[in-house]
mmCIF file of C-alpha atoms in Angstrom:
data_model
loop_
_atom_site.group_PDB
_atom_site.id
_atom_site.type_symbol
_atom_site.label_atom_id
_atom_site.label_comp_id
_atom_site.label_asym_id
_atom_site.label_seq_id
_atom_site.Cartn_x
_atom_site.Cartn_y
_atom_site.Cartn_z
ATOM 1 C CA GLN B 1 0.718 -19.546 -1.601
ATOM 2 C CA VAL B 2 -0.278 -16.324 -3.203
ATOM 3 C CA GLN B 3 3.229 -14.579 -4.617
ATOM 4 C CA LEU B 4 3.297 -11.315 -6.773
ATOM 5 C CA VAL B 5 6.636 -10.900 -8.752
ATOM 6 C CA GLN B 6 7.223 -7.814 -10.714
ATOM 7 C CA SER B 7 9.435 -7.129 -13.134
ATOM 8 C CA GLY B 8 12.977 -5.566 -12.794
ATOM 9 C CA THR B 9 14.498 -2.035 -12.362
ATOM 10 C CA GLU B 10 14.017 0.787 -15.075
ATOM 11 C CA VAL B 11 15.789 3.588 -16.210
ATOM 12 C CA LYS B 12 13.799 5.902 -18.086
ATOM 13 C CA LYS B 13 14.373 9.101 -19.829
ATOM 14 C CA PRO B 14 11.930 12.373 -19.249
ATOM 15 C CA GLY B 15 8.787 12.169 -21.846
ATOM 16 C CA ALA B 16 9.186 8.178 -22.163
ATOM 17 C CA SER B 17 6.807 5.711 -21.071
ATOM 18 C CA VAL B 18 7.099 2.430 -18.645
ATOM 19 C CA LYS B 19 5.246 -0.554 -18.249
ATOM 20 C CA VAL B 20 5.641 -2.878 -15.387
ATOM 21 C CA SER B 21 4.590 -5.930 -15.138
ATOM 22 C CA CYS B 22 3.173 -8.066 -11.935
ATOM 23 C CA LYS B 23 2.769 -12.069 -12.377
ATOM 24 C CA ALA B 24 0.481 -13.596 -9.940
ATOM 25 C CA SER B 25 0.123 -17.198 -8.489
ATOM 26 C CA GLY B 26 -1.244 -19.436 -6.001
ATOM 27 C CA TYR B 27 -5.008 -18.033 -6.253
ATOM 28 C CA THR B 28 -7.018 -17.870 -9.088
ATOM 29 C CA PHE B 29 -6.169 -14.322 -10.852
ATOM 30 C CA THR B 30 -9.332 -13.398 -12.034
ATOM 31 C CA SER B 31 -11.178 -13.631 -8.437
ATOM 32 C CA ASN B 32 -9.540 -10.588 -7.589
ATOM 33 C CA THR B 33 -8.666 -6.909 -8.181
ATOM 34 C CA MET B 34 -5.072 -5.808 -8.490
ATOM 35 C CA HIS B 35 -3.921 -2.188 -7.254
ATOM 36 C CA TRP B 36 -0.590 -0.225 -7.840
ATOM 37 C CA VAL B 37 0.770 1.873 -5.726
ATOM 38 C CA ARG B 38 4.016 3.937 -5.611
ATOM 39 C CA GLN B 39 6.418 5.377 -3.226
ATOM 40 C CA ALA B 40 8.743 8.139 -4.217
ATOM 41 C CA PRO B 41 11.917 8.163 -1.943
ATOM 42 C CA GLY B 42 11.207 9.448 1.767
ATOM 43 C CA GLN B 43 7.610 9.492 0.622
ATOM 44 C CA ARG B 44 4.313 8.271 1.966
ATOM 45 C CA LEU B 45 2.731 5.218 -0.531
ATOM 46 C CA GLU B 46 0.608 6.870 -3.042
ATOM 47 C CA TRP B 47 -2.391 4.711 -4.806
ATOM 48 C CA MET B 48 -2.353 4.978 -8.489
ATOM 49 C CA GLY B 49 -5.587 2.950 -9.631
ATOM 50 C CA TRP B 50 -6.869 -0.691 -9.667
ATOM 51 C CA ILE B 51 -7.791 -3.291 -12.404
ATOM 52 C CA ASN B 52 -10.863 -5.870 -11.401
ATOM 53 C CA ALA B 53 -8.611 -8.932 -13.090
ATOM 54 C CA GLY B 54 -12.316 -10.556 -13.601
ATOM 55 C CA ASN B 55 -14.274 -8.048 -15.627
ATOM 56 C CA ASP B 56 -11.464 -5.835 -16.605
ATOM 57 C CA ASN B 57 -12.997 -2.480 -14.827
ATOM 58 C CA THR B 58 -10.357 0.197 -14.147
ATOM 59 C CA LYS B 59 -10.455 2.900 -11.705
ATOM 60 C CA TYR B 60 -7.536 5.411 -11.730
ATOM 61 C CA SER B 61 -6.458 8.139 -8.978
ATOM 62 C CA GLN B 62 -7.613 11.554 -10.558
ATOM 63 C CA LYS B 63 -3.915 12.578 -9.872
ATOM 64 C CA PHE B 64 -2.832 10.116 -12.848
ATOM 65 C CA GLN B 65 -5.859 10.258 -14.951
ATOM 66 C CA GLY B 66 -4.645 10.517 -18.311
ATOM 67 C CA ARG B 67 -1.037 9.295 -17.775
ATOM 68 C CA VAL B 68 -1.501 5.792 -16.318
ATOM 69 C CA THR B 69 -2.828 2.635 -17.827
ATOM 70 C CA ILE B 70 -3.687 -0.311 -15.973
ATOM 71 C CA THR B 71 -4.269 -3.739 -18.117
ATOM 72 C CA ARG B 72 -4.284 -7.478 -17.418
ATOM 73 C CA ASP B 73 -3.345 -10.577 -19.504
ATOM 74 C CA THR B 74 -5.544 -13.407 -17.694
ATOM 75 C CA SER B 75 -4.110 -16.300 -19.780
ATOM 76 C CA ALA B 76 -0.310 -14.989 -18.158
ATOM 77 C CA SER B 77 -2.165 -14.054 -14.896
ATOM 78 C CA THR B 78 -0.244 -10.979 -15.148
ATOM 79 C CA ALA B 79 -1.451 -7.295 -14.300
ATOM 80 C CA TYR B 80 0.402 -4.299 -15.992
ATOM 81 C CA MET B 81 0.744 -0.661 -14.929
ATOM 82 C CA GLU B 82 1.889 1.956 -17.986
ATOM 83 C CA LEU B 83 2.830 5.422 -16.928
ATOM 84 C CA SER B 84 3.319 7.803 -19.846
ATOM 85 C CA SER B 85 4.749 11.094 -20.159
ATOM 86 C CA LEU B 86 7.396 10.344 -17.317
ATOM 87 C CA ARG B 87 9.217 13.146 -15.221
ATOM 88 C CA SER B 88 12.125 13.224 -12.754
ATOM 89 C CA GLU B 89 9.016 13.213 -9.570
ATOM 90 C CA ASP B 90 7.925 9.734 -11.129
ATOM 91 C CA THR B 91 10.914 8.305 -10.072
ATOM 92 C CA ALA B 92 9.796 5.761 -7.278
ATOM 93 C CA VAL B 93 9.282 2.279 -6.251
ATOM 94 C CA TYR B 94 6.011 0.991 -7.851
ATOM 95 C CA TYR B 95 4.126 -1.816 -6.282
ATOM 96 C CA CYS B 96 1.272 -3.869 -7.136
ATOM 97 C CA ALA B 97 -0.855 -5.207 -4.448
ATOM 98 C CA ARG B 98 -4.018 -7.907 -4.551
ATOM 99 C CA GLU B 99 -6.860 -7.177 -2.806
ATOM 100 C CA PRO B 100 -8.741 -9.972 -0.942
ATOM 101 C CA GLY B 101 -12.141 -9.099 -2.815
ATOM 102 C CA SER B 102 -12.847 -7.674 -5.916
ATOM 103 C CA SER B 103 -14.580 -3.895 -5.348
ATOM 104 C CA GLY B 104 -11.553 -2.139 -5.590
ATOM 105 C CA TRP B 105 -12.826 -0.569 -2.561
ATOM 106 C CA ASN B 106 -10.706 -2.553 -0.252
ATOM 107 C CA TYR B 107 -7.141 -3.218 1.640
ATOM 108 C CA CYS B 108 -4.493 -5.366 0.237
ATOM 109 C CA ASP B 109 -3.369 -8.356 1.499
ATOM 110 C CA TYR B 110 -0.569 -9.234 -0.690
ATOM 111 C CA TRP B 111 2.320 -7.165 -2.406
ATOM 112 C CA GLY B 112 4.900 -7.522 -4.788
ATOM 113 C CA GLN B 113 8.412 -6.843 -4.237
ATOM 114 C CA GLY B 114 8.468 -3.462 -6.112
ATOM 115 C CA THR B 115 9.929 -2.127 -8.891
ATOM 116 C CA LEU B 116 12.323 0.649 -9.108
ATOM 117 C CA VAL B 117 11.412 3.535 -11.572
ATOM 118 C CA THR B 118 14.021 5.873 -12.308
ATOM 119 C CA VAL B 119 13.688 8.997 -14.526
ATOM 120 C CA SER B 120 16.618 10.922 -15.677
ATOM 121 C CA SER B 121 17.819 12.760 -18.401
ATOM 122 C CA GLU M 1 -10.450 13.536 -0.795
ATOM 123 C CA ILE M 2 -9.606 12.426 2.986
ATOM 124 C CA VAL M 3 -6.397 13.168 4.340
ATOM 125 C CA LEU M 4 -4.727 11.004 6.893
ATOM 126 C CA THR M 5 -2.576 12.807 9.408
ATOM 127 C CA GLN M 6 -0.151 10.503 11.541
ATOM 128 C CA SER M 7 1.377 11.269 14.577
ATOM 129 C CA PRO M 8 3.920 11.106 15.841
ATOM 130 C CA GLY M 9 6.368 11.554 12.970
ATOM 131 C CA THR M 10 8.990 9.536 15.103
ATOM 132 C CA VAL M 11 8.745 7.703 17.954
ATOM 133 C CA SER M 12 11.649 6.581 20.168
ATOM 134 C CA LEU M 13 11.588 3.445 22.042
ATOM 135 C CA SER M 14 13.220 0.432 23.787
ATOM 136 C CA PRO M 15 12.262 -3.184 23.224
ATOM 137 C CA GLY M 16 9.458 -4.418 25.756
ATOM 138 C CA GLU M 17 8.304 -1.260 25.514
ATOM 139 C CA ARG M 18 4.445 -0.482 24.659
ATOM 140 C CA VAL M 19 3.635 2.225 21.899
ATOM 141 C CA THR M 20 0.183 4.074 20.573
ATOM 142 C CA LEU M 21 0.369 5.489 17.011
ATOM 143 C CA SER M 22 -2.421 7.632 15.762
ATOM 144 C CA CYS M 23 -4.207 8.348 12.670
ATOM 145 C CA ARG M 24 -6.643 11.034 12.452
ATOM 146 C CA ALA M 25 -8.657 11.668 9.469
ATOM 147 C CA SER M 26 -9.946 14.800 7.752
ATOM 148 C CA GLN M 27 -13.432 13.286 7.082
ATOM 149 C CA SER M 28 -15.239 10.125 8.836
ATOM 150 C CA VAL M 29 -13.767 6.957 7.730
ATOM 151 C CA SER M 30 -16.619 5.071 6.188
ATOM 152 C CA SER M 31 -17.357 1.665 7.827
ATOM 153 C CA SER M 32 -14.471 1.890 9.795
ATOM 154 C CA TYR M 33 -12.496 0.909 6.236
ATOM 155 C CA LEU M 34 -9.217 1.755 7.995
ATOM 156 C CA ALA M 35 -6.217 -0.526 7.486
ATOM 157 C CA TRP M 36 -2.480 -0.293 9.076
ATOM 158 C CA TYR M 37 0.770 -1.524 7.404
ATOM 159 C CA GLN M 38 4.189 -2.103 8.785
ATOM 160 C CA GLN M 39 7.285 -1.351 6.691
ATOM 161 C CA LYS M 40 11.055 -2.213 6.739
ATOM 162 C CA PRO M 41 13.560 -0.413 4.740
ATOM 163 C CA GLY M 42 13.897 -1.943 1.106
ATOM 164 C CA GLN M 43 10.633 -4.075 1.629
ATOM 165 C CA ALA M 44 7.156 -3.796 0.587
ATOM 166 C CA PRO M 45 4.371 -2.801 3.002
ATOM 167 C CA ARG M 46 2.747 -5.588 4.961
ATOM 168 C CA LEU M 47 -0.781 -5.534 6.167
ATOM 169 C CA LEU M 48 -1.365 -5.912 10.131
ATOM 170 C CA ILE M 49 -4.598 -4.423 10.676
ATOM 171 C CA TYR M 50 -8.161 -4.213 8.263
ATOM 172 C CA GLY M 51 -11.399 -2.839 9.359
ATOM 173 C CA ALA M 52 -9.889 -0.727 12.151
ATOM 174 C CA SER M 53 -9.411 -3.474 14.582
ATOM 175 C CA SER M 54 -9.193 -7.229 12.579
ATOM 176 C CA ARG M 55 -5.445 -8.345 12.895
ATOM 177 C CA ALA M 56 -4.401 -9.988 9.227
ATOM 178 C CA THR M 57 -3.500 -13.840 9.059
ATOM 179 C CA GLY M 58 -0.402 -14.412 10.908
ATOM 180 C CA ILE M 59 -0.092 -11.188 12.855
ATOM 181 C CA PRO M 60 1.149 -11.515 16.475
ATOM 182 C CA ASP M 61 -1.686 -10.655 19.182
ATOM 183 C CA ARG M 62 0.732 -7.754 20.433
ATOM 184 C CA PHE M 63 -0.677 -5.606 17.705
ATOM 185 C CA SER M 64 -4.245 -4.181 18.097
ATOM 186 C CA GLY M 65 -6.159 -1.478 16.174
ATOM 187 C CA SER M 66 -9.175 0.472 17.564
ATOM 188 C CA GLY M 67 -11.067 3.588 16.371
ATOM 189 C CA SER M 68 -13.807 4.739 14.294
ATOM 190 C CA GLY M 69 -15.120 8.161 12.399
ATOM 191 C CA THR M 70 -11.965 10.214 12.379
ATOM 192 C CA ASP M 71 -9.814 8.653 14.744
ATOM 193 C CA PHE M 72 -7.944 5.487 14.840
ATOM 194 C CA THR M 73 -5.047 3.957 16.553
ATOM 195 C CA LEU M 74 -2.116 1.016 16.341
ATOM 196 C CA THR M 75 -1.071 -0.133 19.508
ATOM 197 C CA ILE M 76 2.089 -2.613 20.040
ATOM 198 C CA SER M 77 1.573 -3.841 23.639
ATOM 199 C CA ARG M 78 5.151 -4.960 23.684
ATOM 200 C CA LEU M 79 7.746 -4.007 21.119
ATOM 201 C CA GLU M 80 9.932 -6.894 19.820
ATOM 202 C CA PRO M 81 13.185 -6.278 17.970
ATOM 203 C CA GLU M 82 11.412 -6.895 14.677
ATOM 204 C CA ASP M 83 8.623 -4.444 15.222
ATOM 205 C CA PHE M 84 10.829 -1.165 14.838
ATOM 206 C CA ALA M 85 9.628 -0.180 11.313
ATOM 207 C CA VAL M 86 7.473 2.817 9.729
ATOM 208 C CA TYR M 87 3.990 2.276 10.280
ATOM 209 C CA TYR M 88 1.202 3.522 7.630
ATOM 210 C CA CYS M 89 -2.480 3.735 8.083
ATOM 211 C CA GLN M 90 -4.959 3.981 4.756
ATOM 212 C CA GLN M 91 -8.454 4.546 4.235
ATOM 213 C CA TYR M 92 -9.654 2.274 1.672
ATOM 214 C CA GLY M 93 -13.797 3.376 1.864
ATOM 215 C CA SER M 94 -13.123 5.793 -1.036
ATOM 216 C CA SER M 95 -10.456 6.816 -3.471
ATOM 217 C CA PRO M 96 -7.388 4.969 -1.180
ATOM 218 C CA VAL M 97 -5.155 7.477 0.472
ATOM 219 C CA PHE M 98 -2.304 6.465 2.726
ATOM 220 C CA GLY M 99 -1.136 8.836 6.003
ATOM 221 C CA GLY M 100 2.737 9.805 6.164
ATOM 222 C CA GLY M 101 3.595 7.330 8.490
ATOM 223 C CA THR M 102 4.806 6.845 11.728
ATOM 224 C CA LYS M 103 8.888 5.731 12.528
ATOM 225 C CA VAL M 104 9.260 3.320 15.510
ATOM 226 C CA GLU M 105 12.836 3.416 16.040
ATOM 227 C CA ILE M 106 15.220 2.258 18.883
ATOM 228 C CA LYS M 107 16.165 4.276 21.508
#
């Protein structure tokens, strides 16, 4: 069965960076694109970007362009999302989510459990 | 960027009742690239509907989606206790975006 297991809770100071991991199992990692979505407390879901795990192509939301980097390690079947220059407004739960294809323009059928990132001085 | 507006914001109902949730897009959603997700407190979203009307694997047939262009709906024909949650629509035809959600609460 498909599983996405994310790394644990992070607490960061403003200006720092955070890197969240998402380990995939139960399918061929390089056959699908992985998305990253975040949710600030009480807010709507917000798409951040995706990585095609097969060809390493990436696409980022304009809102996060320049601050977010999504990478993958095919040998570990793991995707990563790094967000830099953190500010208090980046406090949120960050999710990885797999799409059933590889186009990048698709819904997400499996989601990780979420990683809480708190930014506080 | 397409903006999705969901209504109502909150609806209070009893188990067994029928509910229809609305998702309106600021521009036409190409090829009905519209999905619906259910989210319960402390949990990740769960895919219910994709392509505006196709149920995801394992989703009960009391959930149905319809619509095209700029107007989409999610209907739950008979609310079960486990259906009380927040529901989000998402368009994924271009830069993905989510609606603000509709909370279905117990009356």
